[in-house]
Amino acid sequence: MSIAANIAEIKRELGQVHLVAVSKYSSDAAVQEAYAAGHRDFGENKAQDLIARAERLPSDIRWHFIGHLQRNKVKYIAAVVHLIHSVDSLRLLKEINKQAAIAGRTIPCLLQVHIAQEEAKFGLSITEASDLACDPAVASMEHIRIEGLMGMATLTEDVQQIEREFASLSQLYASLSRAATPANVRMNVLSMGMSSDYRIAVRQGSNLVRIGSAIFK
Ligand SMILES: *Cc1c(COP(=O)(O)O)cnc(C)c1O
């Protein structure tokens, strides 16, 4: 099937859930094909790739940063990034706030929460994410907005384990939705689900999925 057909089929299945097409392993031509089919949200996991693609490809593409973000790379993406999914420390948030001010804008961010059992994945613990979302220091950062949470489940065949992991993030999202967070923190986006587990993620309350290989094969 073509890229356009893959996107159409996944979107039909997703209904109201937002789709970010993860283009990190695909060519510019593949992104152009998805763009021609009307898709506008794309995800990259390296700062250099995001900025290079943003320069080469149509300016109305919304670029999502989904990888681990080093503080010294924030300045490269600050002017163009649509949503940073991977904030995992107060220090990183401070740097995003600083670079966003220089770029003259506000950058929407998600807190990345470590829900998988695997060691190697980045992210805050549930407690750390909850503390950061309620941290008064965040209230004084005028150039960032925390819009929600992102998480990745363990790469496993065990559906119940994946369900439990997504459910734990969903619960945090619900509890932070009710919490007394600073004015620039609100729960609008729950980014969870990739090619192998997005159906499970949507059943657990995801409203944004990040899909690469199932679109670009
Ligand atoms: C690569 C990546 C995806 C997409 O993975 P697929 O299995 O290709 O759908 C989603 N989220 C993150 C954070 C990624 O790094």
PDB file of C-alpha atoms and ligand atoms in Angstrom:
ATOM      1  CA  MET A   1       0.000   0.000   0.000  1.00  0.00           C
ATOM      2  CA  SER A   2       1.048   3.599  -0.555  1.00  0.00           C
ATOM      3  CA  ILE A   3       1.969   6.048   2.211  1.00  0.00           C
ATOM      4  CA  ALA A   4      -1.216   8.008   1.491  1.00  0.00           C
ATOM      5  CA  ALA A   5      -3.325   4.856   1.798  1.00  0.00           C
ATOM      6  CA  ASN A   6      -1.618   3.859   5.051  1.00  0.00           C
ATOM      7  CA  ILE A   7      -2.307   7.281   6.549  1.00  0.00           C
ATOM      8  CA  ALA A   8      -5.934   7.250   5.376  1.00  0.00           C
ATOM      9  CA  GLU A   9      -6.516   3.822   6.867  1.00  0.00           C
ATOM     10  CA  ILE A  10      -4.868   4.639  10.217  1.00  0.00           C
ATOM     11  CA  LYS A  11      -6.750   7.962  10.448  1.00  0.00           C
ATOM     12  CA  ARG A  12     -10.053   6.203   9.793  1.00  0.00           C
ATOM     13  CA  GLU A  13      -9.259   3.846  12.613  1.00  0.00           C
ATOM     14  CA  LEU A  14      -8.141   6.641  14.967  1.00  0.00           C
ATOM     15  CA  GLY A  15     -11.209   8.849  14.632  1.00  0.00           C
ATOM     16  CA  GLN A  16     -10.637  11.904  16.864  1.00  0.00           C
ATOM     17  CA  VAL A  17      -7.172  10.798  17.991  1.00  0.00           C
ATOM     18  CA  HIS A  18      -4.344  12.879  16.491  1.00  0.00           C
ATOM     19  CA  LEU A  19      -1.712  11.252  14.333  1.00  0.00           C
ATOM     20  CA  VAL A  20       1.944  12.288  14.205  1.00  0.00           C
ATOM     21  CA  ALA A  21       3.681  10.586  11.284  1.00  0.00           C
ATOM     22  CA  VAL A  22       7.167   9.724  12.528  1.00  0.00           C
ATOM     23  CA  SER A  23       9.447  10.403   9.581  1.00  0.00           C
ATOM     24  CA  LYS A  24      12.813   9.764  11.276  1.00  0.00           C
ATOM     25  CA  TYR A  25      13.674   6.724   9.119  1.00  0.00           C
ATOM     26  CA  SER A  26      12.107   7.970   5.885  1.00  0.00           C
ATOM     27  CA  SER A  27      13.190  10.072   2.931  1.00  0.00           C
ATOM     28  CA  ASP A  28      12.125  13.623   2.116  1.00  0.00           C
ATOM     29  CA  ALA A  29      10.212  12.131  -0.817  1.00  0.00           C
ATOM     30  CA  ALA A  30       8.194   9.972   1.565  1.00  0.00           C
ATOM     31  CA  VAL A  31       7.356  13.017   3.704  1.00  0.00           C
ATOM     32  CA  GLN A  32       6.344  14.899   0.549  1.00  0.00           C
ATOM     33  CA  GLU A  33       4.027  12.048  -0.391  1.00  0.00           C
ATOM     34  CA  ALA A  34       2.318  12.184   3.004  1.00  0.00           C
ATOM     35  CA  TYR A  35       2.169  15.983   2.755  1.00  0.00           C
ATOM     36  CA  ALA A  36       0.559  15.789  -0.693  1.00  0.00           C
ATOM     37  CA  ALA A  37      -2.063  13.512   0.860  1.00  0.00           C
ATOM     38  CA  GLY A  38      -2.891  16.340   3.279  1.00  0.00           C
ATOM     39  CA  HIS A  39      -0.905  15.271   6.332  1.00  0.00           C
ATOM     40  CA  ARG A  40       0.821  18.056   8.287  1.00  0.00           C
ATOM     41  CA  ASP A  41       2.129  16.600  11.581  1.00  0.00           C
ATOM     42  CA  PHE A  42       5.504  14.883  11.437  1.00  0.00           C
ATOM     43  CA  GLY A  43       7.866  13.663  14.155  1.00  0.00           C
ATOM     44  CA  GLU A  44      11.657  13.646  14.272  1.00  0.00           C
ATOM     45  CA  ASN A  45      13.951  12.433  17.041  1.00  0.00           C
ATOM     46  CA  LYS A  46      17.158  14.294  16.226  1.00  0.00           C
ATOM     47  CA  ALA A  47      17.514  18.068  16.411  1.00  0.00           C
ATOM     48  CA  GLN A  48      19.714  18.235  13.309  1.00  0.00           C
ATOM     49  CA  ASP A  49      17.250  16.191  11.254  1.00  0.00           C
ATOM     50  CA  LEU A  50      14.287  18.265  12.369  1.00  0.00           C
ATOM     51  CA  ILE A  51      15.912  21.571  11.499  1.00  0.00           C
ATOM     52  CA  ALA A  52      17.304  20.331   8.159  1.00  0.00           C
ATOM     53  CA  ARG A  53      13.904  18.981   7.138  1.00  0.00           C
ATOM     54  CA  ALA A  54      12.099  22.102   8.298  1.00  0.00           C
ATOM     55  CA  GLU A  55      14.368  24.105   5.978  1.00  0.00           C
ATOM     56  CA  ARG A  56      13.828  21.842   2.977  1.00  0.00           C
ATOM     57  CA  LEU A  57      10.148  20.973   3.302  1.00  0.00           C
ATOM     58  CA  PRO A  58       6.924  23.059   3.249  1.00  0.00           C
ATOM     59  CA  SER A  59       6.722  25.677   5.998  1.00  0.00           C
ATOM     60  CA  ASP A  60       3.218  24.708   7.159  1.00  0.00           C
ATOM     61  CA  ILE A  61       4.410  21.304   8.395  1.00  0.00           C
ATOM     62  CA  ARG A  62       4.089  20.973  12.185  1.00  0.00           C
ATOM     63  CA  TRP A  63       7.322  19.413  13.426  1.00  0.00           C
ATOM     64  CA  HIS A  64       7.126  17.360  16.607  1.00  0.00           C
ATOM     65  CA  PHE A  65      10.326  16.623  18.498  1.00  0.00           C
ATOM     66  CA  ILE A  66      10.016  13.116  19.975  1.00  0.00           C
ATOM     67  CA  GLY A  67      13.588  12.054  20.833  1.00  0.00           C
ATOM     68  CA  HIS A  68      15.863  12.618  23.786  1.00  0.00           C
ATOM     69  CA  LEU A  69      16.694  16.327  23.801  1.00  0.00           C
ATOM     70  CA  GLN A  70      20.081  17.561  25.000  1.00  0.00           C
ATOM     71  CA  ARG A  71      20.087  21.065  26.405  1.00  0.00           C
ATOM     72  CA  ASN A  72      22.743  22.269  23.966  1.00  0.00           C
ATOM     73  CA  LYS A  73      20.485  21.296  21.019  1.00  0.00           C
ATOM     74  CA  VAL A  74      17.423  23.271  22.090  1.00  0.00           C
ATOM     75  CA  LYS A  75      18.631  26.434  20.371  1.00  0.00           C
ATOM     76  CA  TYR A  76      18.569  24.728  16.968  1.00  0.00           C
ATOM     77  CA  ILE A  77      14.927  23.710  17.092  1.00  0.00           C
ATOM     78  CA  ALA A  78      13.466  26.557  19.179  1.00  0.00           C
ATOM     79  CA  ALA A  79      12.261  28.654  16.241  1.00  0.00           C
ATOM     80  CA  VAL A  80      10.505  25.878  14.335  1.00  0.00           C
ATOM     81  CA  VAL A  81       9.383  23.092  16.638  1.00  0.00           C
ATOM     82  CA  HIS A  82       5.603  22.708  17.077  1.00  0.00           C
ATOM     83  CA  LEU A  83       5.604  20.486  20.190  1.00  0.00           C
ATOM     84  CA  ILE A  84       8.456  18.985  22.230  1.00  0.00           C
ATOM     85  CA  HIS A  85       7.278  15.581  23.526  1.00  0.00           C
ATOM     86  CA  SER A  86      10.339  14.723  25.573  1.00  0.00           C
ATOM     87  CA  VAL A  87      10.911  17.107  28.484  1.00  0.00           C
ATOM     88  CA  ASP A  88      12.515  15.104  31.277  1.00  0.00           C
ATOM     89  CA  SER A  89      14.005  17.689  33.655  1.00  0.00           C
ATOM     90  CA  LEU A  90      13.544  21.159  35.090  1.00  0.00           C
ATOM     91  CA  ARG A  91      16.952  22.121  33.673  1.00  0.00           C
ATOM     92  CA  LEU A  92      15.823  21.217  30.165  1.00  0.00           C
ATOM     93  CA  LEU A  93      12.593  23.134  30.649  1.00  0.00           C
ATOM     94  CA  LYS A  94      14.581  26.214  31.739  1.00  0.00           C
ATOM     95  CA  GLU A  95      16.706  26.003  28.604  1.00  0.00           C
ATOM     96  CA  ILE A  96      13.619  25.640  26.388  1.00  0.00           C
ATOM     97  CA  ASN A  97      12.109  28.686  28.110  1.00  0.00           C
ATOM     98  CA  LYS A  98      15.296  30.673  27.485  1.00  0.00           C
ATOM     99  CA  GLN A  99      15.592  29.716  23.811  1.00  0.00           C
ATOM    100  CA  ALA A 100      11.883  30.280  23.229  1.00  0.00           C
ATOM    101  CA  ALA A 101      12.279  33.809  24.618  1.00  0.00           C
ATOM    102  CA  ILE A 102      15.160  34.428  22.217  1.00  0.00           C
ATOM    103  CA  ALA A 103      13.008  33.105  19.365  1.00  0.00           C
ATOM    104  CA  GLY A 104      10.184  35.379  20.519  1.00  0.00           C
ATOM    105  CA  ARG A 105       7.633  32.633  21.076  1.00  0.00           C
ATOM    106  CA  THR A 106       6.097  30.166  23.491  1.00  0.00           C
ATOM    107  CA  ILE A 107       7.001  26.502  23.009  1.00  0.00           C
ATOM    108  CA  PRO A 108       4.413  23.843  23.888  1.00  0.00           C
ATOM    109  CA  CYS A 109       5.961  20.869  25.709  1.00  0.00           C
ATOM    110  CA  LEU A 110       5.003  17.463  27.060  1.00  0.00           C
ATOM    111  CA  LEU A 111       6.601  15.795  30.059  1.00  0.00           C
ATOM    112  CA  GLN A 112       8.054  12.427  29.111  1.00  0.00           C
ATOM    113  CA  VAL A 113       7.247   9.825  31.733  1.00  0.00           C
ATOM    114  CA  HIS A 114       9.121   6.566  32.077  1.00  0.00           C
ATOM    115  CA  ILE A 115       6.445   3.864  32.228  1.00  0.00           C
ATOM    116  CA  ALA A 116       8.312   0.938  30.633  1.00  0.00           C
ATOM    117  CA  GLN A 117      10.228  -1.723  32.496  1.00  0.00           C
ATOM    118  CA  GLU A 118      13.194  -1.364  30.153  1.00  0.00           C
ATOM    119  CA  GLU A 119      16.173   0.450  31.655  1.00  0.00           C
ATOM    120  CA  ALA A 120      17.341   2.355  28.609  1.00  0.00           C
ATOM    121  CA  LYS A 121      14.341   4.608  28.055  1.00  0.00           C
ATOM    122  CA  PHE A 122      14.452   8.229  29.149  1.00  0.00           C
ATOM    123  CA  GLY A 123      11.856  10.034  31.171  1.00  0.00           C
ATOM    124  CA  LEU A 124      10.642  11.143  34.562  1.00  0.00           C
ATOM    125  CA  SER A 125       9.147   8.797  37.111  1.00  0.00           C
ATOM    126  CA  ILE A 126       5.448   9.259  37.852  1.00  0.00           C
ATOM    127  CA  THR A 127       6.348  11.115  41.052  1.00  0.00           C
ATOM    128  CA  GLU A 128       8.942  13.335  39.365  1.00  0.00           C
ATOM    129  CA  ALA A 129       6.517  14.228  36.559  1.00  0.00           C
ATOM    130  CA  SER A 130       3.826  15.056  39.052  1.00  0.00           C
ATOM    131  CA  ASP A 131       6.232  17.218  41.089  1.00  0.00           C
ATOM    132  CA  LEU A 132       7.495  19.033  37.992  1.00  0.00           C
ATOM    133  CA  ALA A 133       3.972  19.729  36.713  1.00  0.00           C
ATOM    134  CA  CYS A 134       3.125  21.352  40.054  1.00  0.00           C
ATOM    135  CA  ASP A 135       6.475  23.129  40.550  1.00  0.00           C
ATOM    136  CA  PRO A 136       5.977  26.873  41.167  1.00  0.00           C
ATOM    137  CA  ALA A 137       9.227  27.477  39.244  1.00  0.00           C
ATOM    138  CA  VAL A 138       7.337  26.463  36.090  1.00  0.00           C
ATOM    139  CA  ALA A 139       4.786  29.240  36.649  1.00  0.00           C
ATOM    140  CA  SER A 140       7.477  31.879  36.106  1.00  0.00           C
ATOM    141  CA  MET A 141       8.557  30.423  32.751  1.00  0.00           C
ATOM    142  CA  GLU A 142       6.649  32.660  30.391  1.00  0.00           C
ATOM    143  CA  HIS A 143       7.859  31.074  27.181  1.00  0.00           C
ATOM    144  CA  ILE A 144       6.854  27.474  27.733  1.00  0.00           C
ATOM    145  CA  ARG A 145       3.534  25.739  28.161  1.00  0.00           C
ATOM    146  CA  ILE A 146       3.210  22.206  29.443  1.00  0.00           C
ATOM    147  CA  GLU A 147       0.395  20.694  27.405  1.00  0.00           C
ATOM    148  CA  GLY A 148       0.432  17.108  28.643  1.00  0.00           C
ATOM    149  CA  LEU A 149       2.363  13.871  28.901  1.00  0.00           C
ATOM    150  CA  MET A 150       4.216  11.419  26.670  1.00  0.00           C
ATOM    151  CA  GLY A 151       5.202   7.828  27.378  1.00  0.00           C
ATOM    152  CA  MET A 152       6.450   4.672  25.728  1.00  0.00           C
ATOM    153  CA  ALA A 153       5.492   1.168  26.770  1.00  0.00           C
ATOM    154  CA  THR A 154       7.882  -1.755  26.979  1.00  0.00           C
ATOM    155  CA  LEU A 155       8.548  -3.490  23.658  1.00  0.00           C
ATOM    156  CA  THR A 156       6.884  -6.791  24.491  1.00  0.00           C
ATOM    157  CA  GLU A 157       4.262  -9.218  23.198  1.00  0.00           C
ATOM    158  CA  ASP A 158       2.600  -9.097  26.610  1.00  0.00           C
ATOM    159  CA  VAL A 159      -0.516  -7.031  25.900  1.00  0.00           C
ATOM    160  CA  GLN A 160      -1.523  -6.863  29.556  1.00  0.00           C
ATOM    161  CA  GLN A 161       1.823  -5.393  30.521  1.00  0.00           C
ATOM    162  CA  ILE A 162       1.498  -2.730  27.814  1.00  0.00           C
ATOM    163  CA  GLU A 163      -2.049  -2.014  29.027  1.00  0.00           C
ATOM    164  CA  ARG A 164      -0.854  -1.598  32.603  1.00  0.00           C
ATOM    165  CA  GLU A 165       1.933   0.758  31.566  1.00  0.00           C
ATOM    166  CA  PHE A 166      -0.332   2.958  29.439  1.00  0.00           C
ATOM    167  CA  ALA A 167      -2.984   2.882  32.171  1.00  0.00           C
ATOM    168  CA  SER A 168      -0.462   4.212  34.687  1.00  0.00           C
ATOM    169  CA  LEU A 169       0.242   7.225  32.432  1.00  0.00           C
ATOM    170  CA  SER A 170      -3.448   7.719  31.790  1.00  0.00           C
ATOM    171  CA  GLN A 171      -4.069   7.828  35.542  1.00  0.00           C
ATOM    172  CA  LEU A 172      -1.354  10.428  36.045  1.00  0.00           C
ATOM    173  CA  TYR A 173      -2.884  12.488  33.214  1.00  0.00           C
ATOM    174  CA  ALA A 174      -6.297  12.326  34.867  1.00  0.00           C
ATOM    175  CA  SER A 175      -4.958  13.237  38.294  1.00  0.00           C
ATOM    176  CA  LEU A 176      -2.907  16.173  36.928  1.00  0.00           C
ATOM    177  CA  SER A 177      -6.007  17.353  35.052  1.00  0.00           C
ATOM    178  CA  ARG A 178      -7.638  17.846  38.456  1.00  0.00           C
ATOM    179  CA  ALA A 179      -4.526  19.131  40.281  1.00  0.00           C
ATOM    180  CA  ALA A 180      -3.722  22.741  41.169  1.00  0.00           C
ATOM    181  CA  THR A 181      -0.963  23.208  38.590  1.00  0.00           C
ATOM    182  CA  PRO A 182       0.517  26.550  37.458  1.00  0.00           C
ATOM    183  CA  ALA A 183      -1.510  28.414  34.796  1.00  0.00           C
ATOM    184  CA  ASN A 184       0.910  27.383  32.034  1.00  0.00           C
ATOM    185  CA  VAL A 185       0.430  23.689  32.800  1.00  0.00           C
ATOM    186  CA  ARG A 186      -2.651  21.921  31.463  1.00  0.00           C
ATOM    187  CA  MET A 187      -3.502  18.438  30.372  1.00  0.00           C
ATOM    188  CA  ASN A 188      -4.582  18.575  26.711  1.00  0.00           C
ATOM    189  CA  VAL A 189      -2.315  16.027  25.075  1.00  0.00           C
ATOM    190  CA  LEU A 190      -1.710  12.419  26.083  1.00  0.00           C
ATOM    191  CA  SER A 191       0.926  11.214  23.624  1.00  0.00           C
ATOM    192  CA  MET A 192       1.169   7.437  23.749  1.00  0.00           C
ATOM    193  CA  GLY A 193       1.196   4.660  21.178  1.00  0.00           C
ATOM    194  CA  MET A 194       3.483   3.702  18.292  1.00  0.00           C
ATOM    195  CA  SER A 195       3.072   1.301  15.330  1.00  0.00           C
ATOM    196  CA  SER A 196       3.097  -1.844  17.441  1.00  0.00           C
ATOM    197  CA  ASP A 197       0.891  -0.703  20.311  1.00  0.00           C
ATOM    198  CA  TYR A 198      -1.240   2.289  19.283  1.00  0.00           C
ATOM    199  CA  ARG A 199      -4.531   0.376  19.437  1.00  0.00           C
ATOM    200  CA  ILE A 200      -3.821  -0.526  23.057  1.00  0.00           C
ATOM    201  CA  ALA A 201      -2.773   3.075  23.784  1.00  0.00           C
ATOM    202  CA  VAL A 202      -6.006   4.475  22.341  1.00  0.00           C
ATOM    203  CA  ARG A 203      -8.067   2.050  24.425  1.00  0.00           C
ATOM    204  CA  GLN A 204      -6.188   3.401  27.461  1.00  0.00           C
ATOM    205  CA  GLY A 205      -7.055   7.017  26.646  1.00  0.00           C
ATOM    206  CA  SER A 206      -4.327   8.282  24.318  1.00  0.00           C
ATOM    207  CA  ASN A 207      -5.357  11.277  22.201  1.00  0.00           C
ATOM    208  CA  LEU A 208      -2.179  11.460  20.111  1.00  0.00           C
ATOM    209  CA  VAL A 209      -0.221   8.571  18.603  1.00  0.00           C
ATOM    210  CA  ARG A 210       3.240   8.667  17.046  1.00  0.00           C
ATOM    211  CA  ILE A 211       3.432   6.227  14.134  1.00  0.00           C
ATOM    212  CA  GLY A 212       6.425   5.596  11.901  1.00  0.00           C
ATOM    213  CA  SER A 213       6.888   2.152  10.417  1.00  0.00           C
ATOM    214  CA  ALA A 214       3.180   1.371   9.948  1.00  0.00           C
ATOM    215  CA  ILE A 215       2.961   4.412   7.634  1.00  0.00           C
ATOM    216  CA  PHE A 216       6.328   4.456   5.904  1.00  0.00           C
ATOM    217  CA  LYS A 217       7.031   0.655   6.138  1.00  0.00           C
TER     218      LYS A 217
HETATM  219  C1  LIG B   1      10.542   6.036  16.465  1.00  0.00           C
HETATM  220  C2  LIG B   1       9.559   6.495  17.442  1.00  0.00           C
HETATM  221  C3  LIG B   1       8.187   6.305  17.226  1.00  0.00           C
HETATM  222  C4  LIG B   1       7.618   5.577  16.041  1.00  0.00           C
HETATM  223  O1  LIG B   1       7.954   4.219  16.081  1.00  0.00           O
HETATM  224  P1  LIG B   1       7.297   3.162  15.054  1.00  0.00           P
HETATM  225  O2  LIG B   1       7.458   1.859  15.759  1.00  0.00           O
HETATM  226  O3  LIG B   1       8.098   3.260  13.814  1.00  0.00           O
HETATM  227  O4  LIG B   1       5.886   3.551  14.867  1.00  0.00           O
HETATM  228  C5  LIG B   1       7.311   6.822  18.178  1.00  0.00           C
HETATM  229  N1  LIG B   1       7.754   7.474  19.271  1.00  0.00           N
HETATM  230  C6  LIG B   1       9.063   7.663  19.517  1.00  0.00           C
HETATM  231  C7  LIG B   1       9.472   8.407  20.746  1.00  0.00           C
HETATM  232  C8  LIG B   1      10.010   7.175  18.619  1.00  0.00           C
HETATM  233  O5  LIG B   1      11.316   7.371  18.867  1.00  0.00           O
END
